[in-house]
PDB file of C-alpha atoms in Angstrom:
ATOM      1  CA  MET A 145     232.794   2.316  90.369  1.00 51.00           C
ATOM      2  CA  GLU A 146     232.119  -0.977  88.730  1.00 55.00           C
ATOM      3  CA  ASN A 147     230.687  -0.215  85.360  1.00 49.00           C
ATOM      4  CA  THR A 148     229.033  -2.193  82.644  1.00 52.00           C
ATOM      5  CA  SER A 149     231.211  -2.557  79.545  1.00 58.00           C
ATOM      6  CA  PHE A 150     229.301  -0.226  77.231  1.00 77.00           C
ATOM      7  CA  ASN A 151     226.883   2.609  77.106  1.00 90.00           C
ATOM      8  CA  GLN A 152     225.033   4.715  74.529  1.00 94.00           C
ATOM      9  CA  CYS A 153     226.467   8.022  75.496  1.00 95.00           C
ATOM     10  CA  ASN A 154     229.094  10.361  74.080  1.00 94.00           C
ATOM     11  CA  LEU A 155     231.484   9.689  77.041  1.00 95.00           C
ATOM     12  CA  PRO A 156     232.558   6.343  78.550  1.00 94.00           C
ATOM     13  CA  PRO A 157     231.068   5.126  81.878  1.00 95.00           C
ATOM     14  CA  TRP A 158     234.205   5.598  83.959  1.00 94.00           C
ATOM     15  CA  VAL A 159     234.341   9.222  82.964  1.00 96.00           C
ATOM     16  CA  ILE A 160     230.672   9.904  83.727  1.00 97.00           C
ATOM     17  CA  ALA A 161     230.955   8.210  87.132  1.00 95.00           C
ATOM     18  CA  SER A 162     234.144  10.038  88.160  1.00 96.00           C
ATOM     19  CA  ARG A 163     234.644  12.844  90.642  1.00 96.00           C
ATOM     20  CA  HIS A 164     236.563  14.643  87.931  1.00 96.00           C
ATOM     21  CA  PHE A 165     233.514  14.805  85.682  1.00 97.00           C
ATOM     22  CA  ASN A 166     231.390  16.152  88.565  1.00 95.00           C
ATOM     23  CA  ASP A 167     234.029  18.785  89.270  1.00 93.00           C
ATOM     24  CA  HIS A 168     234.425  19.745  85.586  1.00 94.00           C
ATOM     25  CA  PRO A 169     231.181  18.728  83.883  1.00 96.00           C
ATOM     26  CA  GLN A 170     230.693  18.285  80.154  1.00 95.00           C
ATOM     27  CA  PRO A 171     227.512  17.926  78.102  1.00 95.00           C
ATOM     28  CA  LEU A 172     226.145  14.370  77.893  1.00 97.00           C
ATOM     29  CA  GLU A 173     224.213  13.142  74.878  1.00 96.00           C
ATOM     30  CA  ILE A 174     222.354   9.903  74.201  1.00 97.00           C
ATOM     31  CA  GLN A 175     223.623   8.887  70.763  1.00 95.00           C
ATOM     32  CA  GLY A 176     221.277   9.629  67.882  1.00 95.00           C
ATOM     33  CA  VAL A 177     218.308  10.915  69.877  1.00 97.00           C
ATOM     34  CA  ARG A 178     218.441  14.593  68.937  1.00 96.00           C
ATOM     35  CA  GLN A 179     219.219  13.773  65.301  1.00 96.00           C
ATOM     36  CA  ALA A 180     216.279  11.360  65.087  1.00 96.00           C
ATOM     37  CA  ASN A 181     213.955  13.939  66.588  1.00 97.00           C
ATOM     38  CA  ARG A 182     215.446  17.091  65.040  1.00 96.00           C
ATOM     39  CA  PHE A 183     211.983  18.319  63.996  1.00 96.00           C
ATOM     40  CA  LEU A 184     210.940  18.570  67.652  1.00 97.00           C
ATOM     41  CA  PHE A 185     214.013  20.521  68.699  1.00 97.00           C
ATOM     42  CA  GLN A 186     213.788  22.821  65.682  1.00 97.00           C
ATOM     43  CA  LYS A 187     210.208  23.611  66.693  1.00 97.00           C
ATOM     44  CA  LEU A 188     211.246  24.226  70.298  1.00 98.00           C
ATOM     45  CA  ASP A 189     213.957  26.631  69.142  1.00 97.00           C
ATOM     46  CA  ALA A 190     211.250  28.933  67.767  1.00 97.00           C
ATOM     47  CA  LEU A 191     209.329  29.103  71.088  1.00 97.00           C
ATOM     48  CA  THR A 192     210.233  31.554  73.879  1.00 95.00           C
ATOM     49  CA  SER A 193     207.876  30.258  76.552  1.00 94.00           C
ATOM     50  CA  PRO A 194     208.849  27.167  78.647  1.00 93.00           C
ATOM     51  CA  GLU A 195     205.156  26.406  79.045  1.00 92.00           C
ATOM     52  CA  GLU A 196     204.638  26.337  75.296  1.00 95.00           C
ATOM     53  CA  ARG A 197     207.681  24.177  74.789  1.00 96.00           C
ATOM     54  CA  ALA A 198     206.412  21.690  77.433  1.00 93.00           C
ATOM     55  CA  LEU A 199     203.068  21.397  75.663  1.00 92.00           C
ATOM     56  CA  VAL A 200     204.757  20.815  72.328  1.00 95.00           C
ATOM     57  CA  PHE A 201     206.952  18.115  73.942  1.00 95.00           C
ATOM     58  CA  ASN A 202     203.938  16.396  75.438  1.00 90.00           C
ATOM     59  CA  ASP A 203     202.099  16.406  72.158  1.00 90.00           C
ATOM     60  CA  TYR A 204     205.170  15.104  70.329  1.00 94.00           C
ATOM     61  CA  MET A 205     205.581  12.195  72.791  1.00 91.00           C
ATOM     62  CA  SER A 206     201.921  11.354  72.540  1.00 89.00           C
ATOM     63  CA  VAL A 207     202.034  11.119  68.767  1.00 88.00           C
ATOM     64  CA  LYS A 208     205.441   9.494  68.391  1.00 91.00           C
ATOM     65  CA  PHE A 209     204.671   6.676  70.862  1.00 88.00           C
ATOM     66  CA  GLN A 210     200.881   6.611  70.185  1.00 82.00           C
ATOM     67  CA  LEU A 211     200.195   7.316  73.850  1.00 80.00           C
ATOM     68  CA  HIS A 212     196.799   8.837  73.038  1.00 65.00           C
ATOM     69  CA  GLN A 213     195.663   5.657  71.254  1.00 55.00           C
ATOM     70  CA  TRP A 214     195.821   3.237  74.121  1.00 44.00           C
ATOM     71  CA  GLN A 215     192.057   2.772  74.280  1.00 47.00           C
ATOM     72  CA  SER A 216     191.834   1.752  70.622  1.00 45.00           C
ATOM     73  CA  GLN A 217     194.124  -1.264  70.999  1.00 40.00           C
ATOM     74  CA  SER A 218     192.567  -4.720  70.509  1.00 43.00           C
ATOM     75  CA  THR A 219     193.883  -6.488  73.606  1.00 46.00           C
ATOM     76  CA  ASP A 220     194.309  -5.650  77.337  1.00 48.00           C
ATOM     77  CA  MET A 221     198.050  -6.206  77.099  1.00 43.00           C
ATOM     78  CA  ALA A 222     198.381  -3.846  74.169  1.00 40.00           C
ATOM     79  CA  ARG A 223     196.293  -1.202  75.914  1.00 42.00           C
ATOM     80  CA  LYS A 224     198.397  -1.418  79.093  1.00 47.00           C
ATOM     81  CA  SER A 225     201.667  -1.384  77.210  1.00 44.00           C
ATOM     82  CA  ILE A 226     200.804   1.998  75.600  1.00 44.00           C
ATOM     83  CA  LYS A 227     198.958   3.454  78.582  1.00 53.00           C
ATOM     84  CA  ASN A 228     201.979   2.751  80.857  1.00 66.00           C
ATOM     85  CA  SER A 229     204.057   5.615  79.467  1.00 85.00           C
ATOM     86  CA  TYR A 230     207.051   7.428  80.871  1.00 90.00           C
ATOM     87  CA  LEU A 231     204.700   9.404  83.112  1.00 89.00           C
ATOM     88  CA  ARG A 232     203.664   6.161  84.850  1.00 88.00           C
ATOM     89  CA  PHE A 233     207.290   5.377  85.620  1.00 92.00           C
ATOM     90  CA  LEU A 234     207.997   8.865  86.989  1.00 92.00           C
ATOM     91  CA  ARG A 235     204.938   8.615  89.242  1.00 90.00           C
ATOM     92  CA  GLY A 236     206.146   5.177  90.412  1.00 91.00           C
ATOM     93  CA  TRP A 237     209.551   6.617  91.302  1.00 93.00           C
ATOM     94  CA  MET A 238     207.890   9.393  93.322  1.00 90.00           C
ATOM     95  CA  MET A 239     205.942   6.822  95.298  1.00 90.00           C
ATOM     96  CA  ASP A 240     208.867   4.469  95.853  1.00 93.00           C
ATOM     97  CA  SER A 241     212.277   4.562  94.160  1.00 94.00           C
ATOM     98  CA  ASN A 242     212.662   0.855  94.976  1.00 95.00           C
ATOM     99  CA  SER A 243     209.572  -0.126  93.004  1.00 95.00           C
ATOM    100  CA  VAL A 244     209.551  -1.892  89.645  1.00 94.00           C
ATOM    101  CA  GLU A 245     209.138   1.549  88.068  1.00 95.00           C
ATOM    102  CA  GLY A 246     212.245   2.683  89.964  1.00 97.00           C
ATOM    103  CA  ALA A 247     214.115  -0.342  88.689  1.00 97.00           C
ATOM    104  CA  VAL A 248     213.230   0.560  85.090  1.00 97.00           C
ATOM    105  CA  LEU A 249     214.555   4.079  85.546  1.00 98.00           C
ATOM    106  CA  LYS A 250     217.748   2.836  87.179  1.00 98.00           C
ATOM    107  CA  GLY A 251     217.988   0.345  84.315  1.00 97.00           C
ATOM    108  CA  TRP A 252     217.777   3.201  81.818  1.00 97.00           C
ATOM    109  CA  VAL A 253     220.742   4.943  83.474  1.00 98.00           C
ATOM    110  CA  GLU A 254     222.676   1.654  83.418  1.00 97.00           C
ATOM    111  CA  SER A 255     221.983   1.009  79.744  1.00 95.00           C
ATOM    112  CA  ARG A 256     222.515   4.606  78.529  1.00 97.00           C
ATOM    113  CA  MET A 257     225.195   5.925  80.871  1.00 96.00           C
ATOM    114  CA  GLY A 258     226.806   2.582  81.768  1.00 95.00           C
ATOM    115  CA  LEU A 259     226.387   3.102  85.517  1.00 96.00           C
ATOM    116  CA  PRO A 260     224.783   0.105  87.345  1.00 95.00           C
ATOM    117  CA  PRO A 261     222.741   0.739  90.541  1.00 96.00           C
ATOM    118  CA  THR A 262     224.427   0.389  93.932  1.00 94.00           C
ATOM    119  CA  PHE A 263     221.098   0.144  95.754  1.00 94.00           C
ATOM    120  CA  HIS A 264     217.679  -1.273  94.966  1.00 95.00           C
ATOM    121  CA  LYS A 265     215.739  -2.476  98.018  1.00 93.00           C
ATOM    122  CA  ILE A 266     219.165  -3.659  99.319  1.00 92.00           C
ATOM    123  CA  ARG A 267     222.805  -2.738  98.808  1.00 92.00           C
ATOM    124  CA  ILE A 268     224.173  -4.114  95.528  1.00 94.00           C
ATOM    125  CA  SER A 269     227.774  -5.186  95.802  1.00 89.00           C
ATOM    126  CA  GLY A 270     228.295  -5.727  92.043  1.00 91.00           C
ATOM    127  CA  ILE A 271     226.701  -6.773  88.792  1.00 91.00           C
ATOM    128  CA  HIS A 272     227.469 -10.460  89.452  1.00 92.00           C
ATOM    129  CA  SER A 273     225.835 -10.530  92.894  1.00 94.00           C
ATOM    130  CA  GLU A 274     222.533 -12.036  94.012  1.00 94.00           C
ATOM    131  CA  GLU A 275     221.414  -8.575  95.065  1.00 95.00           C
ATOM    132  CA  TYR A 276     221.828  -7.354  91.523  1.00 96.00           C
ATOM    133  CA  MET A 277     219.502 -10.079  90.307  1.00 96.00           C
ATOM    134  CA  VAL A 278     216.725  -8.671  92.586  1.00 95.00           C
ATOM    135  CA  PHE A 279     217.102  -5.384  90.661  1.00 97.00           C
ATOM    136  CA  VAL A 280     217.150  -7.226  87.280  1.00 96.00           C
ATOM    137  CA  MET A 281     213.933  -9.057  88.064  1.00 96.00           C
ATOM    138  CA  ASP A 282     212.117  -5.821  88.948  1.00 96.00           C
ATOM    139  CA  ARG A 283     213.523  -4.070  85.884  1.00 94.00           C
ATOM    140  CA  THR A 284     212.312  -6.935  83.664  1.00 93.00           C
ATOM    141  CA  LYS A 285     208.828  -6.863  85.251  1.00 91.00           C
ATOM    142  CA  GLY A 286     208.584  -3.116  84.764  1.00 90.00           C
ATOM    143  CA  SER A 287     209.881  -3.081  81.199  1.00 85.00           C
ATOM    144  CA  ALA A 288     207.326  -5.667  80.170  1.00 81.00           C
ATOM    145  CA  ARG A 289     204.506  -3.315  81.078  1.00 69.00           C
ATOM    146  CA  THR A 290     205.076  -0.706  78.435  1.00 76.00           C
ATOM    147  CA  ASN A 291     206.015   0.117  74.855  1.00 76.00           C
ATOM    148  CA  ALA A 292     209.505   1.391  74.023  1.00 87.00           C
ATOM    149  CA  ILE A 293     210.063   2.809  77.528  1.00 92.00           C
ATOM    150  CA  ASN A 294     213.818   3.307  77.084  1.00 94.00           C
ATOM    151  CA  SER A 295     213.189   5.289  73.911  1.00 94.00           C
ATOM    152  CA  GLN A 296     210.666   7.438  75.738  1.00 95.00           C
ATOM    153  CA  LEU A 297     213.144   8.080  78.555  1.00 97.00           C
ATOM    154  CA  ASP A 298     215.874   8.936  76.030  1.00 97.00           C
ATOM    155  CA  LEU A 299     213.742  11.712  74.603  1.00 97.00           C
ATOM    156  CA  LEU A 300     212.689  12.907  78.093  1.00 97.00           C
ATOM    157  CA  TYR A 301     216.328  13.221  79.125  1.00 98.00           C
ATOM    158  CA  GLU A 302     217.342  15.086  75.948  1.00 98.00           C
ATOM    159  CA  TYR A 303     214.372  17.407  76.285  1.00 98.00           C
ATOM    160  CA  GLY A 304     215.269  18.103  79.938  1.00 97.00           C
ATOM    161  CA  GLN A 305     218.849  18.889  78.909  1.00 98.00           C
ATOM    162  CA  TYR A 306     217.594  21.207  76.173  1.00 98.00           C
ATOM    163  CA  GLU A 307     215.374  23.060  78.658  1.00 97.00           C
ATOM    164  CA  LEU A 308     218.167  23.395  81.302  1.00 97.00           C
ATOM    165  CA  ALA A 309     220.444  24.871  78.633  1.00 96.00           C
ATOM    166  CA  ARG A 310     217.743  27.372  77.654  1.00 95.00           C
ATOM    167  CA  ARG A 311     217.020  28.357  81.235  1.00 92.00           C
ATOM    168  CA  TYR A 312     220.601  28.386  82.570  1.00 93.00           C
ATOM    169  CA  PRO A 313     222.849  29.193  79.536  1.00 93.00           C
ATOM    170  CA  GLU A 314     225.842  30.156  81.694  1.00 91.00           C
ATOM    171  CA  LYS A 315     225.517  27.482  84.369  1.00 93.00           C
ATOM    172  CA  ARG A 316     227.201  24.084  84.560  1.00 95.00           C
ATOM    173  CA  LEU A 317     226.390  23.186  88.197  1.00 97.00           C
ATOM    174  CA  LEU A 318     223.374  23.381  90.524  1.00 96.00           C
ATOM    175  CA  THR A 319     223.488  23.374  94.318  1.00 97.00           C
ATOM    176  CA  LEU A 320     221.180  20.576  95.450  1.00 97.00           C
ATOM    177  CA  TYR A 321     220.502  18.712  98.705  1.00 97.00           C
ATOM    178  CA  ARG A 322     219.816  15.104  99.595  1.00 95.00           C
ATOM    179  CA  GLY A 323     218.434  13.915 102.919  1.00 92.00           C
ATOM    180  CA  THR A 324     218.858  10.293 104.040  1.00 86.00           C
ATOM    181  CA  PHE A 325     217.938   8.313 107.155  1.00 81.00           C
ATOM    182  CA  ASP A 326     220.737   5.876 106.458  1.00 73.00           C
ATOM    183  CA  ALA A 327     223.854   7.439 105.032  1.00 67.00           C
ATOM    184  CA  ASN A 328     225.390   3.899 105.083  1.00 68.00           C
ATOM    185  CA  GLU A 329     223.382   3.152 101.971  1.00 70.00           C
ATOM    186  CA  HIS A 330     226.163   5.008 100.165  1.00 78.00           C
ATOM    187  CA  ASP A 331     229.868   4.277  99.968  1.00 87.00           C
ATOM    188  CA  VAL A 332     232.009   6.928 101.650  1.00 88.00           C
ATOM    189  CA  LEU A 333     235.120   6.798  99.495  1.00 92.00           C
ATOM    190  CA  GLU A 334     237.103   9.428 101.283  1.00 92.00           C
ATOM    191  CA  ASN A 335     236.825  11.864 104.255  1.00 90.00           C
ATOM    192  CA  MET A 336     238.183  15.109 102.906  1.00 87.00           C
ATOM    193  CA  GLY A 337     238.100  17.328 105.977  1.00 82.00           C
ATOM    194  CA  LYS A 338     235.499  18.861 108.291  1.00 84.00           C
ATOM    195  CA  ARG A 339     232.078  17.916 106.933  1.00 90.00           C
ATOM    196  CA  GLN A 340     233.549  17.138 103.472  1.00 93.00           C
ATOM    197  CA  GLN A 341     233.292  13.650 101.986  1.00 94.00           C
ATOM    198  CA  LEU A 342     233.622  11.861  98.706  1.00 95.00           C
ATOM    199  CA  VAL A 343     230.547   9.659  98.337  1.00 94.00           C
ATOM    200  CA  ARG A 344     229.427   7.178  95.692  1.00 94.00           C
ATOM    201  CA  ILE A 345     225.785   7.983  95.062  1.00 95.00           C
ATOM    202  CA  ASN A 346     223.349   5.497  93.492  1.00 95.00           C
ATOM    203  CA  ASN A 347     223.020   5.647  89.736  1.00 96.00           C
ATOM    204  CA  LEU A 348     219.714   7.545  90.093  1.00 97.00           C
ATOM    205  CA  SER A 349     218.694   9.434  93.239  1.00 96.00           C
ATOM    206  CA  SER A 350     216.296  12.093  94.385  1.00 94.00           C
ATOM    207  CA  PHE A 351     217.533  15.545  95.383  1.00 96.00           C
ATOM    208  CA  THR A 352     215.916  18.912  96.141  1.00 95.00           C
ATOM    209  CA  SER A 353     216.956  22.501  95.660  1.00 94.00           C
ATOM    210  CA  VAL A 354     215.413  23.423  99.012  1.00 92.00           C
ATOM    211  CA  GLU A 355     217.630  22.665 102.023  1.00 92.00           C
ATOM    212  CA  GLU A 356     214.760  22.699 104.500  1.00 91.00           C
ATOM    213  CA  ARG A 357     212.858  20.100 102.443  1.00 91.00           C
ATOM    214  CA  ALA A 358     215.850  17.769 102.475  1.00 92.00           C
ATOM    215  CA  TRP A 359     215.565  17.368 106.301  1.00 92.00           C
ATOM    216  CA  GLU A 360     212.119  15.793 105.740  1.00 89.00           C
ATOM    217  CA  PHE A 361     213.907  12.814 104.203  1.00 87.00           C
ATOM    218  CA  GLY A 362     216.581  12.000 106.731  1.00 85.00           C
ATOM    219  CA  PHE A 363     218.808  12.792 109.708  1.00 87.00           C
ATOM    220  CA  THR A 364     221.757  13.450 107.393  1.00 90.00           C
ATOM    221  CA  VAL A 365     221.617  16.098 104.692  1.00 94.00           C
ATOM    222  CA  TRP A 366     224.281  16.537 101.964  1.00 95.00           C
ATOM    223  CA  GLU A 367     224.870  19.628  99.944  1.00 97.00           C
ATOM    224  CA  VAL A 368     226.126  18.663  96.478  1.00 97.00           C
ATOM    225  CA  GLN A 369     227.192  20.521  93.378  1.00 97.00           C
ATOM    226  CA  VAL A 370     225.408  18.602  90.612  1.00 98.00           C
ATOM    227  CA  PRO A 371     226.255  18.996  86.913  1.00 98.00           C
ATOM    228  CA  LEU A 372     223.299  20.119  84.795  1.00 97.00           C
ATOM    229  CA  SER A 373     224.169  17.256  82.463  1.00 98.00           C
ATOM    230  CA  LYS A 374     223.378  14.760  85.283  1.00 98.00           C
ATOM    231  CA  VAL A 375     219.857  16.067  85.888  1.00 98.00           C
ATOM    232  CA  PHE A 376     217.511  13.416  84.475  1.00 98.00           C
ATOM    233  CA  PHE A 377     214.260  15.131  85.449  1.00 96.00           C
ATOM    234  CA  TYR A 378     213.062  17.955  87.663  1.00 93.00           C
ATOM    235  CA  ASN A 379     209.697  19.067  89.021  1.00 89.00           C
ATOM    236  CA  ASP A 380     208.859  21.988  86.740  1.00 87.00           C
ATOM    237  CA  LEU A 381     210.059  20.499  83.447  1.00 92.00           C
ATOM    238  CA  LEU A 382     206.491  19.479  82.480  1.00 87.00           C
ATOM    239  CA  PRO A 383     203.126  21.178  83.128  1.00 75.00           C
ATOM    240  CA  ASN A 384     201.065  19.837  86.013  1.00 68.00           C
ATOM    241  CA  SER A 385     204.129  18.544  87.791  1.00 60.00           C
ATOM    242  CA  ILE A 386     203.904  14.967  88.991  1.00 61.00           C
ATOM    243  CA  MET A 387     206.573  15.347  91.616  1.00 56.00           C
ATOM    244  CA  LYS A 388     205.782  15.650  95.285  1.00 53.00           C
ATOM    245  CA  GLY A 389     206.915  19.208  95.894  1.00 61.00           C
ATOM    246  CA  GLU A 390     208.835  22.168  94.571  1.00 65.00           C
ATOM    247  CA  GLY A 391     212.523  21.900  93.890  1.00 84.00           C
ATOM    248  CA  GLU A 392     212.617  18.144  93.259  1.00 91.00           C
ATOM    249  CA  TYR A 393     215.294  16.669  91.006  1.00 95.00           C
ATOM    250  CA  MET A 394     216.240  13.172  89.812  1.00 97.00           C
ATOM    251  CA  VAL A 395     220.006  13.019  89.521  1.00 98.00           C
ATOM    252  CA  ILE A 396     222.374  10.540  87.822  1.00 98.00           C
ATOM    253  CA  GLY A 397     224.917   9.209  90.255  1.00 96.00           C
ATOM    254  CA  GLY A 398     228.613   8.631  90.560  1.00 96.00           C
ATOM    255  CA  GLU A 399     231.354   9.972  92.814  1.00 97.00           C
ATOM    256  CA  TYR A 400     230.287  13.257  94.365  1.00 97.00           C
ATOM    257  CA  ARG A 401     231.986  15.615  96.780  1.00 96.00           C
ATOM    258  CA  VAL A 402     229.440  16.341  99.434  1.00 96.00           C
ATOM    259  CA  ARG A 403     229.214  18.745 102.346  1.00 95.00           C
ATOM    260  CA  VAL A 404     227.399  17.409 105.414  1.00 93.00           C
ATOM    261  CA  VAL A 405     224.971  20.140 106.388  1.00 93.00           C
ATOM    262  CA  PRO A 406     224.929  20.856 110.155  1.00 90.00           C
ATOM    263  CA  CYS A 407     221.570  20.430 111.907  1.00 81.00           C
ATOM    264  CA  THR A 408     220.513  23.787 113.387  1.00 71.00           C
ATOM    265  CA  VAL A 409     217.552  22.434 115.405  1.00 64.00           C
TER     266      VAL A 409
END
């Protein structure tokens, strides 16, 4: 995978993108985020209920980024920049992953993990291509709409990783499914036997834990073993889920071994 030259993670981009990482996952950490917000995680440690922890996280985000004060700002631009929080971008992704909100989220993966997108509205052949500039323009438009969005997403990712570790202390992988109407959106790097492929998946993509639901999104369904450390967001992380349905996950991409699920209809 063509990677940007740097990231803000504890492992280099080529490791995070590789099939070897996905086979033998390791924890990922955005540098400095947990240390800078150690008060939050210390408070979460004392709570046994996921619902309580989610409420504490929401309150912390609201105060840290002044999300509750958007109406008190003196200009329309200032009000919009605060009102358009990380929740706005998650909702935008759920409506259309190729929206400007989707571009901002893909841009976060690129800047933090070092993995550029391979698809945004159209296939992206590389970071020097004209297609990549379409993505850059959308990312720039979206980023201009809000205040410190990458910092908000940093904390959202670290909170999600904290919760996954609390809920699944012995797990490193989740079985997830992805349905697609056009499997050619992705690069098949290797055919590895009957129904087994090595596929390069976009730097951020939607998955589900429910196989039946995956068929709603395409004629081809892949079963994938996804490292917990590559789960950016999932449907029951926060109260009053903003995702479309149960079992929805947003997954950081790279080279994945996939099993093509046979259609039983």
